[in-house]
PDB file of C-alpha atoms and ligand atoms in Angstrom:
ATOM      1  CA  UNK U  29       6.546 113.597 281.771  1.00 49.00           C
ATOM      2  CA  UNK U  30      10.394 114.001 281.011  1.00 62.00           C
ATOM      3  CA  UNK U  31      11.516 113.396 277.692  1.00 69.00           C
ATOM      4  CA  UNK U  32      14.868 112.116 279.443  1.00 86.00           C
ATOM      5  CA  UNK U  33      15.595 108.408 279.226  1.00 89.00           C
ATOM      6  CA  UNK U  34      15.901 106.738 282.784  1.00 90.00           C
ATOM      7  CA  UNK U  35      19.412 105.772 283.730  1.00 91.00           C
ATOM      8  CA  UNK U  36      20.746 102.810 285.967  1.00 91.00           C
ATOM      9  CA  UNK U  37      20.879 103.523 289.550  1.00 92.00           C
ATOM     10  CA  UNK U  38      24.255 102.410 291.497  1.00 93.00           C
ATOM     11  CA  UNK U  39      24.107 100.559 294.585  1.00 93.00           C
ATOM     12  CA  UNK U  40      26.805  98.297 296.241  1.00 91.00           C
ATOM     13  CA  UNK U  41      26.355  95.641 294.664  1.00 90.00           C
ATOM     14  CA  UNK U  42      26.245  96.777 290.666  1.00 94.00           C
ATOM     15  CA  UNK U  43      29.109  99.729 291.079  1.00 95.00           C
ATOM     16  CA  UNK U  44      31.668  97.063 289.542  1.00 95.00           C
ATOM     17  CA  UNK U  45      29.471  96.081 286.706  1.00 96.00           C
ATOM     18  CA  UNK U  46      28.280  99.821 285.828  1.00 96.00           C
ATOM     19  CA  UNK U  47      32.264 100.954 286.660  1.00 96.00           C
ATOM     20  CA  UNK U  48      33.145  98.390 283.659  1.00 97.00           C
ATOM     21  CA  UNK U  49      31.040  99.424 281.783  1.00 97.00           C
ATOM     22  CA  UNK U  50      32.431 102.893 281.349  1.00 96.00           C
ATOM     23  CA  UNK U  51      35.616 101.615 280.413  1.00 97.00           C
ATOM     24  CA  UNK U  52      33.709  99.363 277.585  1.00 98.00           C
ATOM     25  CA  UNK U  53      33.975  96.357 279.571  1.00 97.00           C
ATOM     26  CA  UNK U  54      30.914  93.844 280.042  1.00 97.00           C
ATOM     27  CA  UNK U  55      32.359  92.358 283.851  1.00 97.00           C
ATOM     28  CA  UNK U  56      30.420  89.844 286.322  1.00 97.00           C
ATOM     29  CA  UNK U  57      30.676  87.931 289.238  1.00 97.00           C
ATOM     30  CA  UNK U  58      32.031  84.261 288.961  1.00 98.00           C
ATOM     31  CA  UNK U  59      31.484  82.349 292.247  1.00 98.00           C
ATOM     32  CA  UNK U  60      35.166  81.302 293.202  1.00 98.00           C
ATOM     33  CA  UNK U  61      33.532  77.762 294.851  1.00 98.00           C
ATOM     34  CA  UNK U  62      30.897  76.388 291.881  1.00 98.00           C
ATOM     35  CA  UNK U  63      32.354  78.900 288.767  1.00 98.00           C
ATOM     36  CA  UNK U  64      28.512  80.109 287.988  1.00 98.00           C
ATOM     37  CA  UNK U  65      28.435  83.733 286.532  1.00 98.00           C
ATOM     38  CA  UNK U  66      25.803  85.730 287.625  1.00 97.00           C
ATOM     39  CA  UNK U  67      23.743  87.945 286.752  1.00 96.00           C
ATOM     40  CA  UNK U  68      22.085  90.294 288.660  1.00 94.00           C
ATOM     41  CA  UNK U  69      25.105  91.127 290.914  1.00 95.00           C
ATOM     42  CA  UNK U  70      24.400  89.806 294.298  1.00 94.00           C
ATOM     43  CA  UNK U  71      26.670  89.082 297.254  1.00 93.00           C
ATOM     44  CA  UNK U  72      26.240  85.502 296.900  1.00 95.00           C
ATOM     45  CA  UNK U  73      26.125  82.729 294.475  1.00 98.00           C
ATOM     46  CA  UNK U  74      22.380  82.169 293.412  1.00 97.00           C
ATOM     47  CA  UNK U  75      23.555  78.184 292.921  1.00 98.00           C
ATOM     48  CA  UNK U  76      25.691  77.302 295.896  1.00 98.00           C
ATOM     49  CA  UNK U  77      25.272  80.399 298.020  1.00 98.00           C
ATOM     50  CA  UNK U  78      28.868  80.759 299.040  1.00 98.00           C
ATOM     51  CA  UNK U  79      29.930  84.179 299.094  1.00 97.00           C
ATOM     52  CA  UNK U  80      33.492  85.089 297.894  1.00 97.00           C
ATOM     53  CA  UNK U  81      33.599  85.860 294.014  1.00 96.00           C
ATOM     54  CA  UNK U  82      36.082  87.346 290.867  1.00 97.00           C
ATOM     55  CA  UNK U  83      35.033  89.739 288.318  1.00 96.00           C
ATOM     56  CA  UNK U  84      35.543  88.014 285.251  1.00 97.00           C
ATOM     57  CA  UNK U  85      35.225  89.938 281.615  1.00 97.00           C
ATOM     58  CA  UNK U  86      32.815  88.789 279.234  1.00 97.00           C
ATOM     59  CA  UNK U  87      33.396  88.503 275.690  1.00 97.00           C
ATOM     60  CA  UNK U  88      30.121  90.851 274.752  1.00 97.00           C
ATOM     61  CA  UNK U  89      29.016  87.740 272.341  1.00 98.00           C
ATOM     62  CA  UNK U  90      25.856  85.987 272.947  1.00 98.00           C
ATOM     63  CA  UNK U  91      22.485  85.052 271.381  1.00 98.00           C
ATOM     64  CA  UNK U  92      19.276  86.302 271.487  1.00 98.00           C
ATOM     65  CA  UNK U  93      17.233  83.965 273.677  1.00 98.00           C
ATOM     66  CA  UNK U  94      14.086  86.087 273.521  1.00 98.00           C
ATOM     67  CA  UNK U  95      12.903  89.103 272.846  1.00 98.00           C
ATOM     68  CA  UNK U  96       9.976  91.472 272.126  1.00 98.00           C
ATOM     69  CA  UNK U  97       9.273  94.736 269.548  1.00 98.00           C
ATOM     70  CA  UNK U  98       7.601  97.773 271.843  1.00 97.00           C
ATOM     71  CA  UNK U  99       5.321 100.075 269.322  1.00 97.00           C
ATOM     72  CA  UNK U 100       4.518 102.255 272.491  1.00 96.00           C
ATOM     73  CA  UNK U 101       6.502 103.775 274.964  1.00 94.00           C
ATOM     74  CA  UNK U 102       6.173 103.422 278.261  1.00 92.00           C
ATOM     75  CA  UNK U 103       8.080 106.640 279.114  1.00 92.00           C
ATOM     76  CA  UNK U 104       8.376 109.566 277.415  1.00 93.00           C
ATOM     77  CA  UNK U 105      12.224 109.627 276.657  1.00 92.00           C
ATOM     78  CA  UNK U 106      11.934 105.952 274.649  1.00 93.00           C
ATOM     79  CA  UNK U 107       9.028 107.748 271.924  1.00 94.00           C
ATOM     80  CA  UNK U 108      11.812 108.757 269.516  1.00 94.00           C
ATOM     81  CA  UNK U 109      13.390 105.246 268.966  1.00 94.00           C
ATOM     82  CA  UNK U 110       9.748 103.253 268.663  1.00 97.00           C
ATOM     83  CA  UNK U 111       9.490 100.823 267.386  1.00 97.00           C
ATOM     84  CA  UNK U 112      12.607  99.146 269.073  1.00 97.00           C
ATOM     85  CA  UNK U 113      13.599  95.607 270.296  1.00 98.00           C
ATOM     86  CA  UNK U 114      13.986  94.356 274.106  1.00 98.00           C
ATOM     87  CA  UNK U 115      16.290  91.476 274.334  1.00 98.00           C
ATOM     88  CA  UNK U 116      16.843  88.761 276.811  1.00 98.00           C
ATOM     89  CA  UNK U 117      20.278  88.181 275.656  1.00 98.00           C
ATOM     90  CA  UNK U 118      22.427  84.633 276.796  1.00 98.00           C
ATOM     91  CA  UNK U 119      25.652  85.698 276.802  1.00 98.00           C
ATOM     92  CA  UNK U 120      28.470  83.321 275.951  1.00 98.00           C
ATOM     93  CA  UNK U 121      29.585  83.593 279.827  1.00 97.00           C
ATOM     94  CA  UNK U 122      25.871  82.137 280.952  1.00 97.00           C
ATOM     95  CA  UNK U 123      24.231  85.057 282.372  1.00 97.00           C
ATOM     96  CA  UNK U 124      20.888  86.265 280.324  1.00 97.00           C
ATOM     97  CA  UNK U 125      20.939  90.145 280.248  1.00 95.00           C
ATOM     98  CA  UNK U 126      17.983  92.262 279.385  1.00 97.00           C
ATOM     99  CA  UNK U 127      19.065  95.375 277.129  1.00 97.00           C
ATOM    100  CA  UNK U 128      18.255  96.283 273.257  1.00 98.00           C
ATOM    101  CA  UNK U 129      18.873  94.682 269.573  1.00 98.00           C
ATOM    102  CA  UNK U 130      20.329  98.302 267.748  1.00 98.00           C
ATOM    103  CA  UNK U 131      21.644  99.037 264.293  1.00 97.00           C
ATOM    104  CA  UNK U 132      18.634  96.870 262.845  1.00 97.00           C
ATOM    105  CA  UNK U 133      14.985  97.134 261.906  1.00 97.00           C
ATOM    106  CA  UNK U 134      12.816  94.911 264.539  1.00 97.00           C
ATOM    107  CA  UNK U 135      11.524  92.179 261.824  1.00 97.00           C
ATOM    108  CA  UNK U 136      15.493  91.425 261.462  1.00 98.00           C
ATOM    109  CA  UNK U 137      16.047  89.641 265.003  1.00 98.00           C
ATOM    110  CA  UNK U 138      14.852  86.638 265.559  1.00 98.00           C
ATOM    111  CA  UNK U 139      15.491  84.038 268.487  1.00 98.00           C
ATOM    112  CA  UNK U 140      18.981  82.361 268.611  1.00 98.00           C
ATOM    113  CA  UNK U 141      20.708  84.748 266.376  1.00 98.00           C
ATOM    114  CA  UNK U 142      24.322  86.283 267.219  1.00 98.00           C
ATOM    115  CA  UNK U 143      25.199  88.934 268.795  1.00 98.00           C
ATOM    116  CA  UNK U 144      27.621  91.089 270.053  1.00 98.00           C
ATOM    117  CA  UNK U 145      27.500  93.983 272.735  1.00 98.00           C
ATOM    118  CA  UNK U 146      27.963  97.649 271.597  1.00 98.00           C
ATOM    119  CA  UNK U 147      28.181 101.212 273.905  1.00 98.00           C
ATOM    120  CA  UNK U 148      25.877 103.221 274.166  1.00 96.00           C
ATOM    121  CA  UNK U 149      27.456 106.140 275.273  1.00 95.00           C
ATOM    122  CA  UNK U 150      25.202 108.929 277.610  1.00 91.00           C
ATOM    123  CA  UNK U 151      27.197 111.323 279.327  1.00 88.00           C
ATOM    124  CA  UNK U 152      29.366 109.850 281.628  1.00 89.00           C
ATOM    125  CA  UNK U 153      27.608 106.623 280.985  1.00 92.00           C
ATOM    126  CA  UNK U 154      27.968 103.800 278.956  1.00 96.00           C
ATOM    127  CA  UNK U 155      24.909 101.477 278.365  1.00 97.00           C
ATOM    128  CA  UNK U 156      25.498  97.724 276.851  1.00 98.00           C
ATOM    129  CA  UNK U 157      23.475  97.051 273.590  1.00 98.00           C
ATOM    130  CA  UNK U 158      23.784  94.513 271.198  1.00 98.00           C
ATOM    131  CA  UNK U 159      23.868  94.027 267.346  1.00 98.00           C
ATOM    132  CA  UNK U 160      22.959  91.170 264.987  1.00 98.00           C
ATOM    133  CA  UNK U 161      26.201  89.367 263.743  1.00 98.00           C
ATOM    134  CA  UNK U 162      26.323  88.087 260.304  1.00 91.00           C
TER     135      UNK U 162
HETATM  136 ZN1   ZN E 468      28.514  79.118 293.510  1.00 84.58          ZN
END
């Protein structure tokens, strides 16, 4: 098994999002008719199905709505950082975004606590994480 974490694949519809994200920027589609942000990118509005949207740049602050603590990894390249925390983040912006609680131990997060999105920087990548806020 490779000891290499798995990385995002780009397709048409997340190159913006993964594009921002390089340049430290946490970017979605806003539906130009109904103003929902979405997440997953799509190439219409999950709510009112019309078609034309704006990138709009998120803050990077949120909550955690939910989360879990893995103690075993599910592919080799995540064995070094067990145990770690998978998020279901709400973002300030609306969209809930699965990534990972860093820069804590596990027992710290809890549900509705604050937080804020930090880079994770691989290669010519740049993953979104979040940390607790005070
Ligand atoms: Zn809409």
């Amino acid at each position: 098994m490779d000891n290499v974490k798995p990385l995002p694949l780009i397709n048409g519809d997340n190159e913006q999002f993964w594009k921002g994200c390089a340049r430290h920027e946490l970017r979605f589609q806003k539906c130009r008719r109904c103003g929902f942000v979405r997440w997953p990118p799509s190439f219409l509005c999950p709510e009112c199905h019309y078609t034309d949207a704006e990138m709009i740049r998120a803050s990077g602050r949120g909550r955690v709505y939910s989360f879990v603590v893995y103690h075993m990894a599910y592919h080799q390249g995540f064995t070094d950082d067990l145990p770690y925390v998978v998020a279901l983040v709400e973002l300030a912006e609306g969209p809930r975004f699965l990534s990972n609680i860093v820069g804590c131990e596990p027992d710290d997060v809890a549900c509705d606590m604050p937080v804020e999105v930090v880079w994770d920087d691989i290669g010519e990548w740049s993953l979104p994480k979040f940390r607790l806020l005070p």
